[in-house]
Amino acid sequence: QVQLVESGGGLVQAGGSLRLSCAASGRTFSSYAMGYFRQAPGKEREFVAALNRNGRNTFYADSVKGRFTISRRNVENTVYLQMNSLKPEDTAVYYCAVALSGTYYQSREPADFGSWGQGTQVTVSS
């Protein structure tokens, strides 16, 4: 069982940057593809980005492509989400999660992911 803790959120002006971290416990971290999702008030949780077990293959929502970069360091049991050129519409609670299949990372469905962390708030002011 992997437990996840997100950090790195905060308040930033439009056009700014933030780097989110997702720290995982457990020795099986490198066995899982990982993903980031976000949820704004009154909206459903939506896919942001995902990557495979070794981090060489990534998958992004169209809304963040070219602005966000997901990466991982398995020796540190950590996944990162670098967010640049932030927009007010990026405001949400951001969550990381493991791919329940272990390997399949090209899914936008929250139901295909699990072991959700507590989330970290990102607020982008205009």
XYZ file of N, CA and C in Angstrom:
378
model
N 0.839 -1.184 0.000
C 0.000 0.000 0.000
C 0.884 1.248 0.000
N 0.628 2.151 -0.918
C 1.388 3.394 -1.014
C 0.577 4.522 -0.384
N 1.217 5.301 0.457
C 0.583 6.503 1.008
C 1.263 7.731 0.422
N 0.452 8.724 0.076
C 0.945 9.891 -0.653
C 0.675 11.176 0.126
N 1.651 12.087 0.089
C 1.508 13.382 0.739
C 1.942 14.459 -0.250
N 1.001 15.344 -0.612
C 1.304 16.437 -1.532
C 1.766 17.669 -0.766
N 2.590 18.473 -1.434
C 3.026 19.754 -0.876
C 3.409 20.677 -2.023
N 3.635 21.957 -1.673
C 4.117 22.903 -2.660
C 3.091 23.876 -3.187
N 1.846 23.723 -2.774
C 0.825 24.654 -3.234
C 0.986 26.018 -2.601
N 0.181 26.963 -3.073
C 0.240 28.313 -2.531
C -0.504 29.293 -3.403
N -0.294 30.569 -3.109
C -0.919 31.669 -3.852
C 0.124 32.285 -4.778
N -0.223 32.422 -6.039
C 0.704 32.966 -7.021
C -0.073 33.837 -8.008
N 0.595 34.833 -8.561
C -0.048 35.676 -9.565
C -0.070 34.960 -10.916
N -1.018 35.350 -11.737
C -1.086 34.806 -13.090
C 0.243 35.013 -13.804
N 0.685 33.973 -14.513
C 1.968 34.004 -15.181
C 3.107 33.441 -14.354
N 2.843 33.213 -13.081
C 3.862 32.702 -12.180
C 4.006 31.183 -12.259
N 4.844 30.668 -11.370
C 5.159 29.234 -11.367
C 5.077 28.667 -9.962
N 4.782 27.389 -9.896
C 4.828 26.617 -8.659
C 5.328 25.218 -8.983
N 5.934 24.578 -7.999
C 6.351 23.192 -8.153
C 5.724 22.381 -7.035
N 4.877 21.444 -7.421
C 4.251 20.556 -6.461
C 5.086 19.293 -6.294
N 5.066 18.763 -5.069
C 5.747 17.507 -4.785
C 4.742 16.514 -4.220
N 4.969 15.258 -4.512
C 4.123 14.182 -3.991
C 5.064 13.113 -3.454
N 5.147 13.029 -2.129
C 6.044 12.079 -1.483
C 5.287 10.793 -1.158
N 5.890 9.679 -1.511
C 5.245 8.388 -1.315
C 5.987 7.565 -0.269
N 5.229 6.856 0.531
C 5.817 5.903 1.466
C 5.703 4.514 0.858
N 6.539 3.613 1.327
C 6.453 2.257 0.816
C 7.517 1.964 -0.217
N 7.942 0.706 -0.262
C 9.025 0.332 -1.142
C 8.571 -0.017 -2.540
N 7.246 0.079 -2.819
C 6.741 -0.316 -4.123
C 6.459 0.873 -5.030
N 6.913 2.050 -4.647
C 6.615 3.274 -5.407
C 6.969 3.134 -6.874
N 8.138 2.595 -7.170
C 8.587 2.504 -8.555
C 7.788 1.488 -9.373
N 6.902 0.754 -8.724
C 6.066 -0.225 -9.424
C 4.803 0.389 -10.005
N 4.577 1.665 -9.722
C 3.323 2.300 -10.109
C 3.528 3.470 -11.054
N 2.709 3.521 -12.100
C 2.536 4.765 -12.818
C 1.807 5.731 -11.876
N 1.998 7.032 -12.080
C 1.461 8.036 -11.176
C 0.726 9.115 -11.957
N -0.190 9.779 -11.261
C -0.921 10.849 -11.920
C -1.211 12.000 -10.979
N -1.475 13.157 -11.562
C -1.952 14.334 -10.832
C -3.335 14.681 -11.369
N -4.216 15.022 -10.439
C -5.554 15.502 -10.761
C -5.793 16.801 -9.998
N -6.847 17.503 -10.351
C -7.207 18.704 -9.615
C -8.718 18.815 -9.525
N -9.144 19.551 -8.496
C -10.581 19.748 -8.294
C -10.834 21.166 -7.824
N -11.583 21.900 -8.628
C -11.985 23.261 -8.277
C -13.330 23.211 -7.553
N -13.651 24.237 -6.766
C -14.930 24.241 -6.038
C -16.120 24.075 -6.981
N -16.997 23.140 -6.633
C -18.191 22.922 -7.431
C -17.985 22.146 -8.708
N -16.755 21.674 -8.928
C -16.468 20.944 -10.162
C -15.983 19.537 -9.839
N -16.035 18.682 -10.837
C -15.550 17.319 -10.664
C -14.019 17.287 -10.724
N -13.466 16.248 -10.140
C -12.018 16.068 -10.199
C -11.624 15.792 -11.649
N -10.584 16.490 -12.110
C -10.170 16.340 -13.498
C -8.694 15.981 -13.598
N -8.396 15.261 -14.655
C -7.037 14.814 -14.929
C -6.149 15.995 -15.306
N -4.895 15.940 -14.833
C -3.905 16.959 -15.182
C -2.742 16.343 -15.955
N -2.085 15.345 -15.366
C -0.902 14.755 -15.986
C -0.630 13.392 -15.363
N 0.105 12.563 -16.100
C 0.492 11.249 -15.589
C 1.795 10.823 -16.243
N 2.452 9.853 -15.621
C 3.677 9.321 -16.212
C 3.844 7.863 -15.834
N 4.656 7.176 -16.626
C 4.807 5.749 -16.409
C 5.810 5.480 -15.281
N 6.110 4.221 -15.052
C 6.882 3.848 -13.876
C 8.301 4.382 -13.874
N 8.922 4.478 -15.042
C 10.299 4.984 -15.061
C 10.358 6.473 -15.403
N 9.209 7.079 -15.634
C 9.152 8.510 -15.886
C 9.481 8.943 -17.299
N 9.728 7.995 -18.183
C 10.134 8.366 -19.541
C 8.968 8.697 -20.449
N 7.768 8.297 -20.061
C 6.584 8.561 -20.871
C 5.577 9.350 -20.055
N 5.089 10.433 -20.637
C 4.168 11.317 -19.942
C 2.890 11.536 -20.761
N 1.878 12.048 -20.078
C 0.560 12.223 -20.683
C -0.074 13.424 -20.000
N -0.595 14.371 -20.803
C -1.099 15.623 -20.243
C -2.511 15.935 -20.724
N -3.243 16.629 -19.886
C -4.497 17.221 -20.324
C -4.179 18.343 -21.308
N -5.047 18.545 -22.271
C -4.811 19.585 -23.271
C -4.688 20.964 -22.625
N -5.398 21.167 -21.538
C -5.423 22.483 -20.905
C -4.093 22.865 -20.252
N -3.227 21.902 -19.996
C -1.951 22.208 -19.329
C -0.738 21.878 -20.199
N -0.975 21.269 -21.345
C 0.125 20.854 -22.206
C 0.976 22.068 -22.593
N 2.286 21.925 -22.468
C 3.196 23.015 -22.787
C 3.467 23.952 -21.623
N 2.670 23.849 -20.562
C 2.862 24.707 -19.388
C 3.295 23.902 -18.161
N 2.788 22.666 -18.029
C 3.084 21.824 -16.878
C 4.010 20.684 -17.297
N 4.860 20.259 -16.356
C 5.738 19.117 -16.588
C 5.692 18.194 -15.382
N 5.373 16.931 -15.633
C 5.367 15.937 -14.565
C 6.655 15.127 -14.654
N 7.220 14.806 -13.501
C 8.454 14.027 -13.468
C 8.483 13.227 -12.171
N 9.448 12.335 -12.058
C 9.567 11.547 -10.838
C 11.019 11.191 -10.577
N 11.332 11.002 -9.301
C 12.628 10.484 -8.887
C 12.355 9.286 -7.994
N 12.491 8.108 -8.556
C 12.142 6.902 -7.814
C 13.058 6.676 -6.617
N 14.304 7.142 -6.699
C 15.205 6.951 -5.552
C 14.753 7.801 -4.369
N 13.952 8.841 -4.649
C 13.427 9.703 -3.591
C 11.952 9.431 -3.310
N 11.368 8.473 -4.016
C 9.929 8.164 -3.853
C 9.061 9.418 -4.016
N 9.377 10.227 -5.024
C 8.682 11.508 -5.179
C 8.305 11.757 -6.639
N 7.111 12.318 -6.819
C 6.648 12.804 -8.118
C 6.525 14.316 -8.032
N 6.892 14.989 -9.115
C 6.843 16.444 -9.157
C 5.906 16.910 -10.265
N 5.300 18.060 -10.030
C 4.524 18.731 -11.074
C 4.993 20.179 -11.131
N 5.776 20.500 -12.156
C 6.227 21.865 -12.379
C 5.168 22.590 -13.186
N 4.660 23.686 -12.627
C 3.582 24.432 -13.254
C 4.066 25.839 -13.587
N 4.123 26.142 -14.867
C 4.546 27.456 -15.349
C 3.398 28.172 -16.042
N 3.556 29.463 -16.222
C 2.540 30.280 -16.918
C 1.148 30.012 -16.357
N 1.050 30.047 -15.045
C -0.213 29.714 -14.395
C -1.302 30.725 -14.728
N -2.524 30.203 -14.796
C -3.703 31.005 -15.113
C -4.701 30.906 -13.966
N -5.579 31.890 -13.822
C -6.595 31.805 -12.758
C -7.417 30.517 -12.834
N -7.655 30.006 -14.017
C -8.427 28.774 -14.164
C -7.683 27.528 -13.699
N -6.414 27.666 -13.350
C -5.663 26.558 -12.761
C -5.917 26.443 -11.260
N -6.634 27.393 -10.690
C -6.938 27.373 -9.262
C -7.746 26.134 -8.907
N -7.233 25.359 -7.946
C -7.884 24.107 -7.552
C -7.073 23.463 -6.427
N -7.624 22.404 -5.859
C -6.848 21.518 -4.999
C -6.243 20.448 -5.896
N -4.947 20.261 -5.786
C -4.229 19.309 -6.617
C -3.921 18.044 -5.818
N -4.189 16.895 -6.442
C -3.992 15.601 -5.816
C -3.082 14.723 -6.667
N -2.264 13.920 -6.007
C -1.547 12.880 -6.732
C -2.157 11.526 -6.363
N -1.922 10.560 -7.223
C -2.503 9.242 -7.030
C -1.702 8.205 -7.801
N -1.848 6.941 -7.426
C -1.184 5.853 -8.135
C -2.150 5.236 -9.130
N -1.613 4.764 -10.237
C -2.424 4.036 -11.212
C -2.750 2.661 -10.640
N -4.026 2.350 -10.519
C -4.424 1.099 -9.880
C -3.940 -0.131 -10.636
N -3.777 0.013 -11.938
C -3.262 -1.107 -12.729
C -1.773 -1.312 -12.516
N -1.121 -0.278 -11.986
C 0.329 -0.318 -11.842
C 1.036 0.295 -13.026
N 0.629 -0.082 -14.221
C 1.378 0.312 -15.406
C 0.655 1.304 -16.316
N -0.669 1.232 -16.403
C -1.383 2.047 -17.385
C -1.513 3.477 -16.896
N -0.909 4.405 -17.627
C -0.881 5.792 -17.193
C -1.670 6.712 -18.121
N -2.133 6.216 -19.269
C -2.795 7.074 -20.250
C -4.306 7.096 -20.046
N -4.696 7.326 -18.811
C -6.118 7.405 -18.490
C -6.423 8.760 -17.869
N -7.562 9.322 -18.238
C -8.007 10.574 -17.639
C -9.039 10.335 -16.532
N -9.311 9.097 -16.233
C -10.391 8.763 -15.308
C -9.890 8.630 -13.875
N -10.447 9.420 -12.939
C -10.049 9.271 -11.534
C -10.260 7.852 -11.006
N -11.240 7.138 -11.541
C -11.525 5.783 -11.062
C -10.388 4.813 -11.362
N -9.504 5.170 -12.272
C -8.358 4.317 -12.595
C -7.159 4.587 -11.693
N -7.331 5.485 -10.747
C -6.248 5.854 -9.832
C -6.715 5.695 -8.396
N -5.749 5.563 -7.464
C -6.113 5.386 -6.068
C -5.029 5.861 -5.133
N -5.198 5.553 -3.860
C -4.277 5.979 -2.784
C -4.115 7.490 -2.795
N -5.191 8.206 -2.943
C -5.157 9.663 -3.061
C -4.533 10.307 -1.838
N -3.722 11.338 -2.090
C -3.210 12.138 -1.001
C -4.266 13.104 -0.507
N -3.879 13.980 0.423
C -4.829 14.935 1.023
C -5.030 16.168 0.154
N -4.165 16.359 -0.800
C -4.281 17.494 -1.711
C -3.531 18.712 -1.231
N -3.201 19.590 -2.168
C -2.561 20.857 -1.845
C -3.234 21.952 -2.668
N -3.548 23.073 -2.014
C -4.300 24.144 -2.662
C -3.389 25.006 -3.520
N -3.806 25.243 -4.749
C -3.136 26.176 -5.650
C -4.134 27.273 -6.000
N -3.751 28.510 -5.736
C -4.605 29.652 -6.040
C -3.833 30.621 -6.922
N -4.394 30.927 -8.080
C -3.760 31.830 -9.030
C -4.615 33.092 -9.131
N -4.030 34.213 -8.767
C -4.766 35.483 -8.812
C -4.550 36.183 -10.148
N -5.553 36.914 -10.573
C -5.462 37.610 -11.869
C -4.875 38.994 -11.721
